[in-house]
Short mmCIF file of C-alpha atoms and ligand atoms in Angstrom, two decimals:
data_model
loop_
_atom_site.label_atom_id
_atom_site.label_comp_id
_atom_site.label_asym_id
_atom_site.label_seq_id
_atom_site.Cartn_x
_atom_site.Cartn_y
_atom_site.Cartn_z
CA MET T 1 -0.17 -0.01 0.00
CA GLU T 2 1.23 3.54 -0.74
CA LEU T 3 2.60 5.07 2.45
CA VAL T 4 0.08 8.27 2.90
CA LYS T 5 0.54 10.02 6.17
CA ARG T 6 -2.32 9.32 8.64
CA THR T 7 -4.77 12.57 9.18
CA LYS T 8 -6.87 11.41 12.30
CA ILE T 9 -11.09 11.31 11.42
CA VAL T 10 -12.30 14.42 13.69
CA ASP T 11 -9.77 16.39 11.60
CA LEU T 12 -10.92 14.19 7.84
CA LEU T 13 -14.28 15.65 8.82
CA LYS T 14 -13.34 19.44 9.32
CA SER T 15 -10.71 19.44 5.84
CA GLU T 16 -11.79 21.20 2.50
CA ALA T 17 -8.85 19.43 1.19
CA TYR T 18 -11.31 17.71 -1.74
CA GLY T 19 -9.36 16.39 -3.81
CA SER T 20 -6.59 15.26 -1.75
CA THR T 21 -5.14 11.61 -0.89
CA VAL T 22 -5.39 11.24 2.67
CA ASN T 23 -5.17 7.92 4.91
CA VAL T 24 -7.15 6.98 7.60
CA LYS T 25 -6.81 4.34 10.25
CA GLY T 26 -9.92 2.79 11.99
CA TRP T 27 -12.43 0.29 13.62
CA VAL T 28 -15.56 -0.19 10.99
CA ARG T 29 -18.48 0.68 12.55
CA THR T 30 -20.76 -0.95 9.50
CA ARG T 31 -20.49 -2.16 6.12
CA ARG T 32 -23.50 -1.59 3.97
CA GLY T 33 -24.18 -1.39 -0.13
CA SER T 34 -25.30 -2.79 -3.40
CA LYS T 35 -23.33 -5.41 -5.71
CA GLN T 36 -21.27 -1.81 -7.57
CA VAL T 37 -20.65 -0.29 -4.41
CA SER T 38 -19.70 -0.25 -1.01
CA PHE T 39 -19.83 2.15 2.17
CA ILE T 40 -17.95 1.83 5.41
CA ALA T 41 -18.99 3.96 8.96
CA LEU T 42 -15.26 3.59 9.89
CA ASN T 43 -14.60 5.61 13.46
CA ASP T 44 -10.80 5.73 15.05
CA GLY T 45 -12.23 7.12 18.42
CA SER T 46 -10.82 10.67 17.99
CA THR T 47 -14.31 11.99 17.37
CA ILE T 48 -18.67 10.26 18.06
CA ASN T 49 -19.04 11.36 14.01
CA ASN T 50 -17.91 8.44 11.36
CA ILE T 51 -16.34 9.10 8.02
CA GLN T 52 -17.56 7.22 5.40
CA ILE T 53 -15.38 5.56 2.60
CA VAL T 54 -17.03 4.66 -0.84
CA VAL T 55 -15.51 1.47 -2.10
CA ASP T 56 -15.79 0.46 -5.78
CA VAL T 57 -16.58 -3.62 -5.68
CA GLU T 58 -15.30 -4.22 -8.34
CA LYS T 59 -11.94 -2.19 -8.19
CA LEU T 60 -11.07 -4.33 -4.67
CA GLY T 61 -13.28 -7.17 -5.19
CA GLU T 62 -15.83 -8.19 -3.45
CA ASP T 63 -13.41 -11.33 -1.89
CA PHE T 64 -11.36 -9.26 -0.51
CA LEU T 65 -14.67 -6.98 1.12
CA LYS T 66 -15.99 -9.51 2.64
CA PRO T 67 -14.07 -10.04 6.01
CA ILE T 68 -14.44 -5.75 6.70
CA THR T 69 -17.06 -6.83 9.36
CA THR T 70 -18.37 -4.85 11.95
CA GLY T 71 -15.43 -4.79 14.50
CA ALA T 72 -12.78 -5.00 11.75
CA SER T 73 -9.53 -2.64 11.61
CA ILE T 74 -8.16 -1.02 8.15
CA SER T 75 -6.20 1.71 6.90
CA VAL T 76 -8.24 2.68 3.49
CA ASN T 77 -5.88 5.53 1.32
CA GLY T 78 -8.58 7.53 -0.88
CA VAL T 79 -9.01 11.14 -2.40
CA LEU T 80 -11.59 13.31 0.04
CA VAL T 81 -14.60 14.21 -1.89
CA GLN T 82 -17.29 16.49 -0.63
CA SER T 83 -20.14 14.09 0.31
CA GLN T 84 -23.58 13.99 -1.45
CA GLY T 85 -24.74 12.08 1.11
CA LYS T 86 -26.65 14.00 4.65
CA GLY T 87 -25.29 14.59 7.21
CA GLN T 88 -21.48 14.43 6.35
CA ASN T 89 -19.83 17.11 4.86
CA VAL T 90 -16.66 15.07 3.27
CA GLU T 91 -16.40 11.03 2.00
CA ILE T 92 -13.51 8.95 1.05
CA GLN T 93 -13.09 7.13 -2.28
CA ALA T 94 -10.96 4.62 -1.61
CA THR T 95 -7.64 3.41 -3.68
CA GLU T 96 -6.56 0.80 -1.85
CA ILE T 97 -7.38 -1.08 1.62
CA GLU T 98 -5.17 -3.33 3.97
CA ILE T 99 -6.95 -5.13 6.94
CA TYR T 100 -4.90 -5.53 10.36
CA GLY T 101 -7.46 -7.66 11.92
CA THR T 102 -10.87 -8.92 11.46
CA ALA T 103 -13.76 -9.08 14.04
CA ASP T 104 -15.75 -12.65 13.39
CA PRO T 105 -19.52 -12.30 13.53
CA ASN T 106 -20.03 -15.22 14.87
CA THR T 107 -18.50 -13.89 18.08
CA TYR T 108 -17.74 -10.17 18.32
CA PRO T 109 -20.06 -9.50 21.05
CA LEU T 110 -20.88 -5.96 19.58
CA GLN T 111 -22.71 -6.47 16.70
CA LYS T 112 -26.24 -4.67 16.57
CA LYS T 113 -26.91 -1.51 17.96
CA GLY T 114 -29.28 -1.19 21.60
CA HIS T 115 -27.08 -3.26 24.00
CA SER T 116 -27.97 -3.10 27.52
CA MET T 117 -26.38 -0.97 30.16
CA GLU T 118 -25.92 -4.26 31.51
CA PHE T 119 -24.02 -6.18 29.10
CA LEU T 120 -21.60 -3.81 28.11
CA ARG T 121 -20.49 -3.45 31.83
CA GLU T 122 -19.84 -6.90 31.27
CA ILE T 123 -17.63 -6.33 28.48
CA ALA T 124 -16.40 -3.74 29.69
CA HIS T 125 -13.17 -3.85 27.84
CA LEU T 126 -14.53 -4.15 24.53
CA ARG T 127 -17.39 -1.00 25.32
CA PRO T 128 -15.04 1.90 24.34
CA ARG T 129 -15.77 1.47 20.90
CA THR T 130 -19.51 2.11 21.52
CA ASN T 131 -20.49 5.51 20.43
CA THR T 132 -22.09 6.25 23.97
CA PHE T 133 -18.84 4.56 25.89
CA GLY T 134 -16.62 7.07 23.41
CA ALA T 135 -18.64 9.89 24.72
CA ILE T 136 -18.39 9.00 27.75
CA PHE T 137 -14.39 9.13 27.76
CA ARG T 138 -14.05 11.54 25.68
CA ILE T 139 -16.19 14.04 27.99
CA ARG T 140 -14.04 12.14 31.19
CA HIS T 141 -10.63 13.49 29.41
CA ASN T 142 -11.79 17.04 28.96
CA MET T 143 -13.43 17.63 32.12
CA ALA T 144 -10.05 15.85 33.84
CA TYR T 145 -8.26 18.44 31.79
CA ALA T 146 -10.59 21.93 32.69
CA ILE T 147 -10.24 20.78 36.28
CA HIS T 148 -6.18 21.18 36.04
CA LYS T 149 -6.73 24.38 33.64
CA PHE T 150 -9.28 25.77 36.32
CA PHE T 151 -7.50 25.39 39.27
CA HIS T 152 -3.90 25.98 37.53
CA ASP T 153 -5.39 29.30 35.91
CA ARG T 154 -6.17 30.72 39.24
CA GLY T 155 -2.17 29.76 40.58
CA PHE T 156 -3.32 26.61 42.65
CA PHE T 157 -0.45 23.72 42.80
CA TYR T 158 -1.46 20.52 42.37
CA PHE T 159 -0.21 18.16 45.03
CA HIS T 160 0.30 14.61 44.67
CA THR T 161 -0.52 13.05 47.84
CA PRO T 162 -0.17 9.39 48.89
CA ILE T 163 -2.47 6.40 48.17
CA ILE T 164 -1.39 4.43 51.03
CA THR T 165 -1.74 5.79 54.11
CA ALA T 166 -1.37 4.87 57.97
CA SER T 167 -4.37 6.71 58.92
CA ASP T 168 -7.84 6.91 58.53
CA CYS T 169 -8.75 10.55 58.16
CA GLU T 170 -13.13 10.08 58.33
CA GLY T 171 -12.02 7.86 61.21
CA ALA T 172 -14.39 5.63 59.76
CA GLY T 173 -13.25 1.73 59.76
CA GLN T 174 -13.92 1.18 55.34
CA MET T 175 -10.00 0.82 54.60
CA PHE T 176 -9.37 -1.84 52.26
CA GLN T 177 -5.88 -2.81 53.98
CA VAL T 178 -2.76 -3.71 52.23
CA THR T 179 -0.33 -5.52 53.83
CA THR T 180 2.45 -7.79 52.23
CA MET T 181 1.66 -10.49 55.61
CA ASN T 182 1.06 -14.05 55.08
CA LEU T 183 -2.85 -13.98 55.65
CA TYR T 184 -2.71 -17.62 56.82
CA ASP T 185 -0.45 -17.57 59.20
CA MET T 186 -0.33 -13.67 60.88
CA LYS T 187 1.08 -13.22 64.62
CA LYS T 188 -1.18 -12.51 67.17
CA ASP T 189 -0.19 -11.32 70.33
CA GLU T 190 -1.98 -12.12 73.57
CA ASN T 191 -5.36 -10.67 73.18
CA GLY T 192 -5.63 -11.63 69.68
CA SER T 193 -4.35 -8.84 67.98
CA ILE T 194 -2.35 -9.38 65.04
CA ILE T 195 0.86 -7.22 64.73
CA TYR T 196 2.22 -6.06 62.11
CA ASP T 197 6.10 -5.49 63.68
CA GLY T 198 6.91 -7.79 60.42
CA ASP T 199 4.15 -6.23 58.15
CA PHE T 200 5.91 -4.15 55.49
CA PHE T 201 5.38 -0.70 56.74
CA GLY T 202 5.64 -1.94 60.57
CA LYS T 203 2.01 -1.02 61.17
CA GLN T 204 -1.04 -1.16 59.73
CA ALA T 205 -1.35 0.64 56.64
CA SER T 206 -4.82 1.12 53.73
CA LEU T 207 -5.45 3.18 50.58
CA THR T 208 -6.78 6.46 51.29
CA VAL T 209 -10.57 7.98 51.59
CA SER T 210 -8.96 11.10 50.44
CA GLY T 211 -6.32 13.36 50.32
CA GLN T 212 -7.24 16.26 52.29
CA LEU T 213 -5.02 16.04 55.81
CA GLU T 214 -1.96 16.09 53.57
CA GLY T 215 -3.43 18.86 51.25
CA GLU T 216 -3.85 20.55 54.57
CA LEU T 217 -0.03 20.26 54.76
CA ALA T 218 0.10 21.63 51.87
CA ALA T 219 -1.90 24.46 51.51
CA THR T 220 -0.24 25.88 55.31
CA SER T 221 2.67 26.34 52.95
CA LEU T 222 1.91 26.67 49.46
CA GLY T 223 -0.93 28.71 50.85
CA GLN T 224 -4.08 27.26 47.74
CA ILE T 225 -3.05 24.02 46.23
CA TYR T 226 -5.36 20.96 45.29
CA THR T 227 -5.27 17.20 44.90
CA PHE T 228 -6.51 14.93 41.73
CA GLY T 229 -6.32 10.95 42.02
CA PRO T 230 -7.95 8.05 43.08
CA THR T 231 -9.44 6.87 47.04
CA PHE T 232 -10.67 3.79 47.58
CA ARG T 233 -13.73 3.44 50.17
CA ALA T 234 -15.09 -0.08 50.79
CA GLU T 235 -18.16 0.85 52.20
CA ASN T 236 -20.65 -2.18 50.90
CA SER T 237 -23.02 0.59 49.70
CA ASN T 238 -24.10 -0.81 46.35
CA THR T 239 -25.95 2.35 44.77
CA PRO T 240 -25.62 3.74 41.41
CA ARG T 241 -24.15 6.78 42.90
CA HIS T 242 -20.75 4.64 44.86
CA LEU T 243 -18.01 3.23 43.43
CA ALA T 244 -15.27 1.33 46.32
CA GLU T 245 -12.43 3.12 43.63
CA PHE T 246 -13.12 6.13 42.84
CA TRP T 247 -10.86 9.55 41.64
CA MET T 248 -11.38 13.25 44.13
CA ILE T 249 -10.91 16.92 43.46
CA GLU T 250 -9.88 18.37 46.83
CA PRO T 251 -8.78 21.89 46.62
CA GLU T 252 -7.78 23.29 49.79
CA VAL T 253 -7.08 27.21 50.69
CA ALA T 254 -5.29 29.12 53.50
CA PHE T 255 -6.96 32.01 54.78
CA ASN T 256 -10.19 30.68 53.16
CA ASP T 257 -13.29 31.06 55.24
CA ILE T 258 -16.42 28.78 54.75
CA ASN T 259 -17.36 31.44 52.35
CA ASP T 260 -14.85 31.45 49.93
CA ASN T 261 -15.36 28.12 49.96
CA MET T 262 -18.56 28.11 48.95
CA GLU T 263 -17.54 30.85 45.64
CA LEU T 264 -15.13 28.12 44.68
CA ALA T 265 -17.06 25.50 44.91
CA GLU T 266 -19.51 26.99 42.45
CA GLU T 267 -17.30 28.60 40.23
CA PHE T 268 -15.38 25.15 39.49
CA ILE T 269 -18.74 23.53 38.87
CA LYS T 270 -19.69 26.52 36.78
CA TYR T 271 -16.45 26.99 35.12
CA CYS T 272 -16.18 22.24 34.40
CA VAL T 273 -19.92 22.28 33.28
CA GLN T 274 -19.14 25.50 30.60
CA TRP T 275 -16.26 23.66 29.60
CA ALA T 276 -18.30 20.54 28.38
CA LEU T 277 -20.57 22.51 26.08
CA ASP T 278 -17.99 24.60 25.07
CA ASN T 279 -15.63 21.35 23.84
CA CYS T 280 -17.65 18.05 23.75
CA MET T 281 -21.31 19.75 22.35
CA ASP T 282 -21.02 16.05 19.67
CA ASP T 283 -20.45 13.91 22.49
CA ILE T 284 -23.54 15.61 24.71
CA LYS T 285 -26.09 16.17 21.72
CA PHE T 286 -25.36 11.86 21.55
CA LEU T 287 -26.06 11.56 24.88
CA ASN T 288 -28.89 14.64 25.21
CA ASP T 289 -30.48 12.24 21.65
CA MET T 290 -30.49 8.94 22.98
CA PHE T 291 -30.21 8.86 26.98
CA ASP T 292 -31.63 11.84 28.15
CA LYS T 293 -33.43 14.21 26.82
CA GLY T 294 -32.88 17.16 29.39
CA LEU T 295 -29.48 16.71 29.88
CA ILE T 296 -27.85 19.55 27.91
CA GLU T 297 -31.03 21.80 29.27
CA ARG T 298 -30.14 21.13 32.88
CA LEU T 299 -26.31 21.62 31.88
CA GLN T 300 -27.42 25.36 30.86
CA GLY T 301 -30.35 25.92 34.06
CA VAL T 302 -26.22 25.21 36.63
CA LEU T 303 -25.00 27.89 34.29
CA LYS T 304 -27.75 30.43 34.88
CA ASP T 305 -28.52 30.65 38.62
CA SER T 306 -26.41 31.28 41.75
CA PHE T 307 -26.60 27.82 43.50
CA VAL T 308 -29.10 28.51 46.79
CA ARG T 309 -27.73 29.26 50.23
CA LEU T 310 -28.90 27.84 53.40
CA THR T 311 -28.29 25.70 56.28
CA TYR T 312 -29.18 22.22 57.80
CA THR T 313 -31.46 23.69 59.68
CA GLU T 314 -33.27 25.41 57.63
CA GLY T 315 -33.26 22.82 54.83
CA ILE T 316 -34.78 20.10 57.51
CA LYS T 317 -37.40 22.42 58.01
CA ILE T 318 -38.58 22.69 54.60
CA LEU T 319 -37.76 18.51 54.99
CA GLU T 320 -40.48 18.36 57.56
CA GLU T 321 -42.94 21.25 56.15
CA ALA T 322 -43.05 18.81 52.94
CA VAL T 323 -43.77 15.85 55.04
CA ALA T 324 -46.54 17.42 56.98
CA ASN T 325 -48.14 18.30 53.70
CA GLY T 326 -47.96 14.70 52.58
CA LYS T 327 -44.56 14.09 50.61
CA GLN T 328 -42.92 10.57 51.44
CA PHE T 329 -39.86 9.51 52.14
CA GLU T 330 -38.21 6.03 52.71
CA PHE T 331 -35.57 7.82 55.97
CA PRO T 332 -36.84 9.75 58.62
CA VAL T 333 -36.63 13.39 58.66
CA TYR T 334 -35.64 14.72 62.14
CA TRP T 335 -33.13 17.55 63.02
CA GLY T 336 -29.37 15.40 63.94
CA VAL T 337 -30.74 12.81 60.86
CA ASP T 338 -27.69 12.47 57.44
CA LEU T 339 -29.65 12.95 54.97
CA ALA T 340 -30.10 10.95 52.30
CA SER T 341 -29.55 10.99 48.53
CA GLU T 342 -34.13 11.54 48.56
CA HIS T 343 -33.74 14.37 51.17
CA GLU T 344 -31.08 16.21 49.82
CA ARG T 345 -32.60 15.74 45.74
CA TYR T 346 -35.87 16.81 46.89
CA LEU T 347 -34.95 19.71 48.44
CA VAL T 348 -32.40 20.39 44.94
CA GLU T 349 -35.26 19.16 42.56
CA ASP T 350 -38.81 19.92 43.71
CA HIS T 351 -38.44 22.63 45.94
CA PHE T 352 -36.04 25.17 44.62
CA LYS T 353 -35.28 23.76 41.48
CA LYS T 354 -31.59 24.70 41.37
CA PRO T 355 -28.50 23.59 43.07
CA VAL T 356 -27.80 24.06 47.28
CA ILE T 357 -25.57 24.91 49.28
CA LEU T 358 -26.56 23.37 52.88
CA THR T 359 -24.20 24.66 54.92
CA ASP T 360 -23.54 23.88 59.10
CA TYR T 361 -24.52 20.63 59.90
CA PRO T 362 -24.84 18.77 63.11
CA LYS T 363 -21.42 17.96 64.05
CA GLU T 364 -22.18 14.59 64.89
CA ILE T 365 -22.65 13.13 61.28
CA LYS T 366 -19.52 15.62 60.13
CA ALA T 367 -15.92 14.45 60.93
CA PHE T 368 -13.90 15.71 63.51
CA TYR T 369 -11.72 18.25 61.51
CA MET T 370 -14.29 20.86 60.82
CA LYS T 371 -14.79 23.89 62.12
CA GLN T 372 -17.07 23.81 64.82
CA ASN T 373 -19.49 26.70 65.45
CA GLU T 374 -20.62 29.03 68.74
CA ASP T 375 -24.33 27.57 68.92
CA GLY T 376 -21.91 23.78 70.35
CA LYS T 377 -23.95 22.28 67.76
CA THR T 378 -23.39 22.89 64.74
CA VAL T 379 -19.73 22.29 62.62
CA ARG T 380 -18.70 24.67 59.37
CA ALA T 381 -19.63 22.12 57.35
CA MET T 382 -21.28 22.44 53.25
CA ASP T 383 -22.23 20.41 51.19
CA VAL T 384 -23.57 21.26 47.22
CA LEU T 385 -26.22 18.69 46.11
CA PHE T 386 -27.56 18.68 42.17
CA PRO T 387 -30.83 17.19 40.50
CA LYS T 388 -30.42 13.92 39.63
CA ILE T 389 -27.40 12.94 42.55
CA GLY T 390 -27.54 14.65 44.93
CA GLU T 391 -24.34 15.53 47.23
CA ILE T 392 -21.30 16.48 44.95
CA ILE T 393 -19.24 18.11 46.78
CA GLY T 394 -18.68 17.22 50.47
CA GLY T 395 -16.82 20.30 52.21
CA SER T 396 -16.13 23.06 55.33
CA GLU T 397 -14.08 25.32 56.75
CA ARG T 398 -11.13 23.63 58.90
CA GLU T 399 -10.74 23.99 62.77
CA GLU T 400 -7.66 26.14 63.23
CA SER T 401 -7.34 25.80 66.98
CA TYR T 402 -5.10 24.00 68.24
CA ASP T 403 -7.44 22.82 71.35
CA LYS T 404 -10.62 22.51 69.98
CA LEU T 405 -9.29 20.34 67.10
CA LEU T 406 -7.68 17.94 70.10
CA THR T 407 -10.55 17.92 72.30
CA ARG T 408 -12.63 16.58 69.57
CA ILE T 409 -9.98 14.03 68.79
CA GLU T 410 -10.01 12.85 72.39
CA GLU T 411 -13.97 12.75 72.23
CA LEU T 412 -14.14 10.61 69.38
CA GLY T 413 -10.93 8.24 69.98
CA ILE T 414 -8.56 8.87 67.68
CA PRO T 415 -4.74 7.36 68.10
CA MET T 416 -3.07 10.47 68.82
CA LYS T 417 -0.17 8.11 67.67
CA ASP T 418 -2.18 9.05 63.77
CA MET T 419 -2.63 12.37 63.92
CA TRP T 420 0.96 14.33 65.81
CA TRP T 421 1.76 15.61 62.36
CA TYR T 422 -1.31 16.97 61.21
CA LEU T 423 -1.58 18.72 64.81
CA ASP T 424 1.26 20.13 63.99
CA THR T 425 -0.18 22.63 61.48
CA ARG T 426 -2.37 24.08 64.20
CA ARG T 427 0.60 24.56 66.59
CA PHE T 428 2.64 25.81 64.41
CA GLY T 429 1.76 29.23 62.45
CA THR T 430 -2.45 28.28 62.67
CA VAL T 431 -4.52 30.19 60.41
CA PRO T 432 -7.77 30.04 58.83
CA HIS T 433 -8.22 27.69 55.86
CA SER T 434 -11.26 26.10 53.38
CA GLY T 435 -11.21 23.12 51.11
CA PHE T 436 -14.15 20.57 49.33
CA GLY T 437 -13.79 16.87 47.32
CA LEU T 438 -15.89 16.44 44.27
CA GLY T 439 -16.47 13.08 43.14
CA PHE T 440 -15.24 13.38 39.64
CA GLU T 441 -17.58 10.41 38.52
CA ARG T 442 -20.31 11.81 40.76
CA LEU T 443 -19.50 15.73 38.51
CA LEU T 444 -19.24 12.80 35.46
CA LEU T 445 -22.78 11.45 36.36
CA PHE T 446 -24.32 15.31 36.34
CA VAL T 447 -22.32 16.12 33.22
CA THR T 448 -23.03 12.78 30.48
CA GLY T 449 -26.64 12.45 31.94
CA MET T 450 -25.39 8.78 33.12
CA ALA T 451 -28.22 6.82 36.19
CA ASN T 452 -25.30 4.66 36.95
CA ILE T 453 -21.76 5.25 38.07
CA ARG T 454 -20.76 2.31 37.01
CA ASP T 455 -21.28 3.67 33.48
CA VAL T 456 -18.95 7.01 34.40
CA ILE T 457 -15.12 5.09 34.94
CA PRO T 458 -13.54 2.90 32.24
CA PHE T 459 -13.14 0.00 35.38
CA PRO T 460 -15.96 0.04 37.92
CA ARG T 461 -15.12 -1.60 40.97
CA THR T 462 -17.89 -2.53 43.53
CA PRO T 463 -18.85 -4.68 45.56
CA LYS T 464 -17.81 -8.45 44.54
CA ASN T 465 -16.38 -6.48 41.09
CA ALA T 466 -13.23 -6.55 39.83
CA GLU T 467 -12.74 -7.84 36.25
CA PHE T 468 -10.34 -6.39 33.43
P1 ATP V 1 -21.71 10.32 50.49
O1 ATP V 1 -22.53 10.93 51.60
O2 ATP V 1 -22.10 10.43 48.83
O3 ATP V 1 -22.17 8.61 50.70
P2 ATP V 1 -19.56 11.30 51.75
O4 ATP V 1 -20.21 12.03 52.34
O5 ATP V 1 -18.75 9.83 52.20
O6 ATP V 1 -20.66 10.42 50.09
P3 ATP V 1 -17.00 12.19 51.25
O7 ATP V 1 -16.85 11.75 52.13
O8 ATP V 1 -17.52 13.80 51.73
O9 ATP V 1 -18.52 11.48 50.68
O10 ATP V 1 -16.39 12.73 50.28
C1 ATP V 1 -16.38 13.50 49.38
C2 ATP V 1 -16.74 13.90 47.97
O11 ATP V 1 -16.83 12.47 46.96
C3 ATP V 1 -18.58 13.08 48.07
O12 ATP V 1 -19.09 14.89 47.67
C4 ATP V 1 -18.35 12.18 46.73
O13 ATP V 1 -18.65 13.21 45.16
C5 ATP V 1 -17.93 11.82 46.32
N1 ATP V 1 -17.73 10.90 46.71
C6 ATP V 1 -17.58 10.25 48.13
N2 ATP V 1 -17.64 8.37 48.02
C7 ATP V 1 -17.61 8.03 47.01
C8 ATP V 1 -18.36 7.02 46.85
N3 ATP V 1 -18.46 5.57 46.72
N4 ATP V 1 -18.69 6.79 45.43
C9 ATP V 1 -17.46 7.69 44.16
N5 ATP V 1 -17.41 9.22 44.53
C10 ATP V 1 -17.69 9.17 46.07
MN1 MN V 2 -19.78 13.89 52.69
#
């Protein structure tokens, strides 16, 4: 085959170099036609759109074309011409085709369209080849890029916090342990507790649930930082919004109070949504038309208004009134309860009809490091609640008083030996500071309109599932 430099389909579809010879490589989506002419819809992943290859059957031979079926990979040399067909500006009149790999129609699973999302999860190794997952993963990349750009442009530093940790940030027992010990032969002391002296780190270690505590170390030196990395939670919650392995973005800013924190969160999410609308419209349009007719409207809706800001106590009042007026929730509503997603969504979707930032939660349902309010009951927490998702961001102003923080740590019985380095931020040059965590896949749920978080990460890890 004549050597012609490859052009990506995304660029060819914009090209006006009619009459020039081009090369394109990709995977066959469909091939149809007649005895005289064959039409190949080719996709190379660079865009949701296919390029049409027009083949003179007589010239290349019917037998040669036979293995060019859905899923086969080919390289095509041909002439770029203006297309007479609808839906595309250009097409390629093939002069030469090389077949890289065939895909047996009897065994290649992505034959016809309309597979269920459940089935596609079982073939997560092949699902990026579908239009839907191509769109989702291109959007995922774009959102990651937008996040780095947002923070970099504002003078934040990307800070790498450890993935293996010996401290449990939230004080919760839902971490994955990391060990090199022989699980069949573990040394225990006289009380039956495992002796970790011989383990790799010489103590119990786990995968991180959050980079926040180390992020605070960085914020109280570099000023404003963000983390963007994988986090792990062994919570056994089989919901459409929870993964065992997910990516989190955690900005942390010295001298920011809770109001600055709310402003940052709102500006940040709006920036990401605007970026998606500006840079991923082909993919979003596809998802809007195929899955979720309200998607584009919902994305634009979030940009339009300011997010509602209201205290947890006011939120509970609204929910209690709703219950009094006949609204039925699965879980009870009372002051002190940890809100369920149905409560959060009621506030956002039914009551205010826009995103809500809920603040000043009861201290019992929030983490030890949140700044305590004067009332002695609540802390300066903020959760950003979104339509269809519920909580998308959780954050707070941090307790900067050494004494108050220490008292809280002792009240909760968090082992001091794990916390000494964290407390040093309050011992030496403590400052007011704030931050939050955005679940990357929750943002992607919102931007793609997908209903299940397993469908916005390439290889989801959930209870009883770590395939691929
Ligand atoms: P939820 O109440 O929804 O379980 P959380 O309060 O445990 O969340 P945080 O500890 O505040 O969550 O984590 C910060 C953010 O990380 C959340 O706002 C959410 O966007 C995301 N997140 C938390 N847990 C998960 C999970 N298991 N899978 C995916 N994203 C998550
Ligand atoms: Mn939270």
